[in-house]
GROMACS .gro file of C-alpha atoms in nm:
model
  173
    1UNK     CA    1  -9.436   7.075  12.276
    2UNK     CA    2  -9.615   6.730  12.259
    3UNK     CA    3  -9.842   6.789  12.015
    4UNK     CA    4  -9.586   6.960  11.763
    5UNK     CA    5  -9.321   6.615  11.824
    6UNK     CA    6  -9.655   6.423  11.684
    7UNK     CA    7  -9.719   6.637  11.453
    8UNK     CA    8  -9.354   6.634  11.338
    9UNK     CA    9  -9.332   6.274  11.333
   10UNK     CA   10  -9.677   6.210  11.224
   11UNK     CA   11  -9.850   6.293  10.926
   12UNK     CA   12 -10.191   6.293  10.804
   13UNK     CA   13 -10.204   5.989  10.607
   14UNK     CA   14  -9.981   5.777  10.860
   15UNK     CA   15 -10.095   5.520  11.104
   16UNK     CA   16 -10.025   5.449  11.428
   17UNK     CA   17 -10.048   5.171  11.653
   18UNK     CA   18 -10.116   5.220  12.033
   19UNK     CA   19 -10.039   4.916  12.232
   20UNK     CA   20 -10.242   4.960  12.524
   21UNK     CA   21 -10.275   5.186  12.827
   22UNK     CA   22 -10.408   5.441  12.643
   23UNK     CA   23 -10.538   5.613  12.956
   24UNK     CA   24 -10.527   5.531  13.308
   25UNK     CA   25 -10.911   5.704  13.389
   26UNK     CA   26 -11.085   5.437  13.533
   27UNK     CA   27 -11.442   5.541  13.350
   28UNK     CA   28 -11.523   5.667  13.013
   29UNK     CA   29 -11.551   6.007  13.185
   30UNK     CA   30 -11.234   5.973  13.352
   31UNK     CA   31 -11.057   5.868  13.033
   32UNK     CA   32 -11.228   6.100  12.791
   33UNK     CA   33 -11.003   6.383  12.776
   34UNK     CA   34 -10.696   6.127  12.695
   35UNK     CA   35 -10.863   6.036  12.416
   36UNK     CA   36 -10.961   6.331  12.287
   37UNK     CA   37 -10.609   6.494  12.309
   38UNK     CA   38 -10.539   6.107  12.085
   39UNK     CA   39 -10.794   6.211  11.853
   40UNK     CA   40 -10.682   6.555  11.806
   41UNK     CA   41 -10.326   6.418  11.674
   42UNK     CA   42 -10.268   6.383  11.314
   43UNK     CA   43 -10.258   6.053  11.182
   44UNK     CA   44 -10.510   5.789  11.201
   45UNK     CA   45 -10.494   5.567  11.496
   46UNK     CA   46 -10.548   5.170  11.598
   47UNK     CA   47 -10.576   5.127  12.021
   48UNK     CA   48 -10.562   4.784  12.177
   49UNK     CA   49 -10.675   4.738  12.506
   50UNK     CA   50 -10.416   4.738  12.794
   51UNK     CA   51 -10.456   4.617  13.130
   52UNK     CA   52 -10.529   4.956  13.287
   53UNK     CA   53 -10.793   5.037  13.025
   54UNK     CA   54 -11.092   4.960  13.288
   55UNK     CA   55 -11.259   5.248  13.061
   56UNK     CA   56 -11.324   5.003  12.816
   57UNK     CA   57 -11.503   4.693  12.942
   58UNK     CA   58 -11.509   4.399  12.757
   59UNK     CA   59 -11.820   4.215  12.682
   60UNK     CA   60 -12.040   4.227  12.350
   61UNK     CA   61 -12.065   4.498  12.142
   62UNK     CA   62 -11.944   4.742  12.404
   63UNK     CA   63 -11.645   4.808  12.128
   64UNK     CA   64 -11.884   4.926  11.871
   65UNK     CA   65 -12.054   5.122  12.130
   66UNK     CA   66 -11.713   5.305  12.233
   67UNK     CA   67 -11.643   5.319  11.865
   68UNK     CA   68 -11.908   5.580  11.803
   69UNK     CA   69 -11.790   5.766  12.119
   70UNK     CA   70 -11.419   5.807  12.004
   71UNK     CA   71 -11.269   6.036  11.746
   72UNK     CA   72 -11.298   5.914  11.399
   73UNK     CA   73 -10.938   5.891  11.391
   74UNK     CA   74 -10.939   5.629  11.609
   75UNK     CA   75 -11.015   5.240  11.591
   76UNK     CA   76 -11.072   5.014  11.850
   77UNK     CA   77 -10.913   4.644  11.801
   78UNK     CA   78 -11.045   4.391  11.964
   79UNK     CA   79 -11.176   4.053  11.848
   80UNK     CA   80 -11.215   4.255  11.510
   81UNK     CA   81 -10.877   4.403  11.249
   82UNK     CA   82 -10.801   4.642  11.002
   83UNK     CA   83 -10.672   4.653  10.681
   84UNK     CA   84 -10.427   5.022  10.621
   85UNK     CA   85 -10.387   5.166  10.280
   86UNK     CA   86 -10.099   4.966  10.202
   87UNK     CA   87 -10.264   4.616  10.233
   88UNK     CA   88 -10.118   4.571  10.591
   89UNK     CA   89 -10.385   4.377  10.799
   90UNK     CA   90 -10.334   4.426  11.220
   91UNK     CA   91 -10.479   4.219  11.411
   92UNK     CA   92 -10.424   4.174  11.775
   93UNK     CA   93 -10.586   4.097  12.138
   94UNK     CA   94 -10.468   4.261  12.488
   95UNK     CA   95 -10.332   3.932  12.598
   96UNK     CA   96 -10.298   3.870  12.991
   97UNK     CA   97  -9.999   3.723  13.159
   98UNK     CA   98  -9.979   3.352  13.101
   99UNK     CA   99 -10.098   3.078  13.352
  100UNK     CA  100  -9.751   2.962  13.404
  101UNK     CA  101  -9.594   3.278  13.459
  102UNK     CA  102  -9.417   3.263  13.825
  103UNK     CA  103  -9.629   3.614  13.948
  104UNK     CA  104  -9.977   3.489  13.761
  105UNK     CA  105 -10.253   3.549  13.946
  106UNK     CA  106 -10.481   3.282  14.046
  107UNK     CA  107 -10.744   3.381  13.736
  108UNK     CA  108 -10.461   3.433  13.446
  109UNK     CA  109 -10.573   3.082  13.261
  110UNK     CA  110 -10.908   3.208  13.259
  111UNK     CA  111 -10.833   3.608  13.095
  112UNK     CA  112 -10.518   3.442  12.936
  113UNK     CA  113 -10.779   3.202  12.761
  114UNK     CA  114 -11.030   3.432  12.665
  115UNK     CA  115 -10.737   3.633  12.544
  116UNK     CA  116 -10.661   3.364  12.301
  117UNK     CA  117 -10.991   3.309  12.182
  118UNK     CA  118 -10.982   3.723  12.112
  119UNK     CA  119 -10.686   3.701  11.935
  120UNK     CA  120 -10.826   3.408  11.731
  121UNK     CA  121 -11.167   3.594  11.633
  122UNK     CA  122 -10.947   3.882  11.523
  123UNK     CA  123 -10.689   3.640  11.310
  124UNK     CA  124 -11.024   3.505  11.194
  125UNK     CA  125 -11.146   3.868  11.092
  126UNK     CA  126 -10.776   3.963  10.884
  127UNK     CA  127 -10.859   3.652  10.697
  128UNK     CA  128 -11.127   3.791  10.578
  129UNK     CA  129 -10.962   4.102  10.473
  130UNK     CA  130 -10.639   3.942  10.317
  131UNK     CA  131 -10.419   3.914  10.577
  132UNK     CA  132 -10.314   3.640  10.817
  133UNK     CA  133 -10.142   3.410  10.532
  134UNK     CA  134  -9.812   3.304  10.375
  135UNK     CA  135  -9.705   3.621  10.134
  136UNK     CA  136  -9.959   3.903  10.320
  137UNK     CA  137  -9.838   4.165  10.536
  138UNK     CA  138  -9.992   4.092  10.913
  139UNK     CA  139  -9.872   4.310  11.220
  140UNK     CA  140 -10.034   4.198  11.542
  141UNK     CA  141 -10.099   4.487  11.784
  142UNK     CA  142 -10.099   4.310  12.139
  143UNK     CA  143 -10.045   4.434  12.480
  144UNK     CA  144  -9.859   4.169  12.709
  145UNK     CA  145  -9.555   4.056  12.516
  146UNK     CA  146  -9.596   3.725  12.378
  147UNK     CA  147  -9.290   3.559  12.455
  148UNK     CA  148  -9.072   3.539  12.860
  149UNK     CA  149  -8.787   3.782  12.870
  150UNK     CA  150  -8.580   3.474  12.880
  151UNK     CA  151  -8.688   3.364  12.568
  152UNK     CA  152  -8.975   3.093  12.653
  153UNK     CA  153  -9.313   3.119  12.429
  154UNK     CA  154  -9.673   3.178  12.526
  155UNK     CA  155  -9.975   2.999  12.372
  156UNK     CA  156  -9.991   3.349  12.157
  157UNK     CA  157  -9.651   3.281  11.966
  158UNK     CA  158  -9.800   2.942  11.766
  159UNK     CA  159 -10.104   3.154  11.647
  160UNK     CA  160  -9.950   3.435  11.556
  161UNK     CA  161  -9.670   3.184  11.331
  162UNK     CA  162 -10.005   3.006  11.215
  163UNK     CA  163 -10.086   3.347  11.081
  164UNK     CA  164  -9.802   3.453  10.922
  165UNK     CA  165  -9.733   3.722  11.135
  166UNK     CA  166  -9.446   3.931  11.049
  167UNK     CA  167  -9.398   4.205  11.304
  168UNK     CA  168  -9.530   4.183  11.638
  169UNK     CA  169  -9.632   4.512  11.836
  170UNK     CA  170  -9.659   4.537  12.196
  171UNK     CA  171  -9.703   4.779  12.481
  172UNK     CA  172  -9.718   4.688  12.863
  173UNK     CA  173  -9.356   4.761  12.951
   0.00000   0.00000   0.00000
């Protein structure tokens, strides 16, 4: 039933962004079959990382590595972005909840400010390809929202403004 909803919804040529959470396996292993039933979907597909993603580590170049392990359908964004056929550039980072934030954990500034410098590399990388200024079309693809349910900003919300983001994507909830 699943796979004939995507498949109704989603066609060939389409993208779709995936705003985290992808899978909930702990190790590549673990997660491996999630991804290949992604893969398997029509469409072609940008994943951010979520906060239950432990399947993909951060550190350097362990994206390209899991890059060439994935379905070709599917790109991993982070610290990097994509241009689709239309001229939209995505860029995004997996965020982390803010310092501030009354249930923060004791380490939040420090992932919430690597976060930022992610999400700045990748701003840095749609620049490149067109995106991220006045007149282009730039979607971020994050995973913690940017902004308090009550309406208070993160750090994120100036950068993404700087950038000229139009439409902000996020997973999480």
């Amino acid at each position: 039933f699943r796979r004939v909803l995507f498949r109704s919804m989603v066609a060939p040529e389409d993208w779709v962004l995936v705003g985290g959470d992808t899978s909930w396996g702990l190790t590549w292993d673990e997660a491996k079959p999630d991804l290949e039933w992604l893969g398997a979907r029509t469409g072609r597909k940008v994943l951010i990382r979520g906060n239950h993603c432990t399947w993909w580590p951060r550190g350097s170049g362990v994206r390209d590595k899991l890059q060439k392990l994935v379905h070709p359908s599917i790109q991993l964004l982070q610290a990097n972005a994509f241009r689709l056929d239309d001229g939209t550039v995505v860029v995004g980072s997996r965020l982390w909840d803010p310092p501030d934030a009354p249930w923060a954990e004791p380490e939040a500034g420090k992932i919430f400010a690597r976060e930022l410098g992610f999400l700045q590399q990748s701003i840095a990388a749609g620049k490149t390809l067109g995106g991220c200024v006045p007149g282009a079309r730039t979607v971020a693809l994050i995973h913690y929202p940017p902004r308090y349910s009550d309406g208070r900003e993160t750090a994120a919300v100036p950068m993404l403004k700087e950038a000229s983001v139009q439409t902000c994507i996020y997973g999480h909830l």
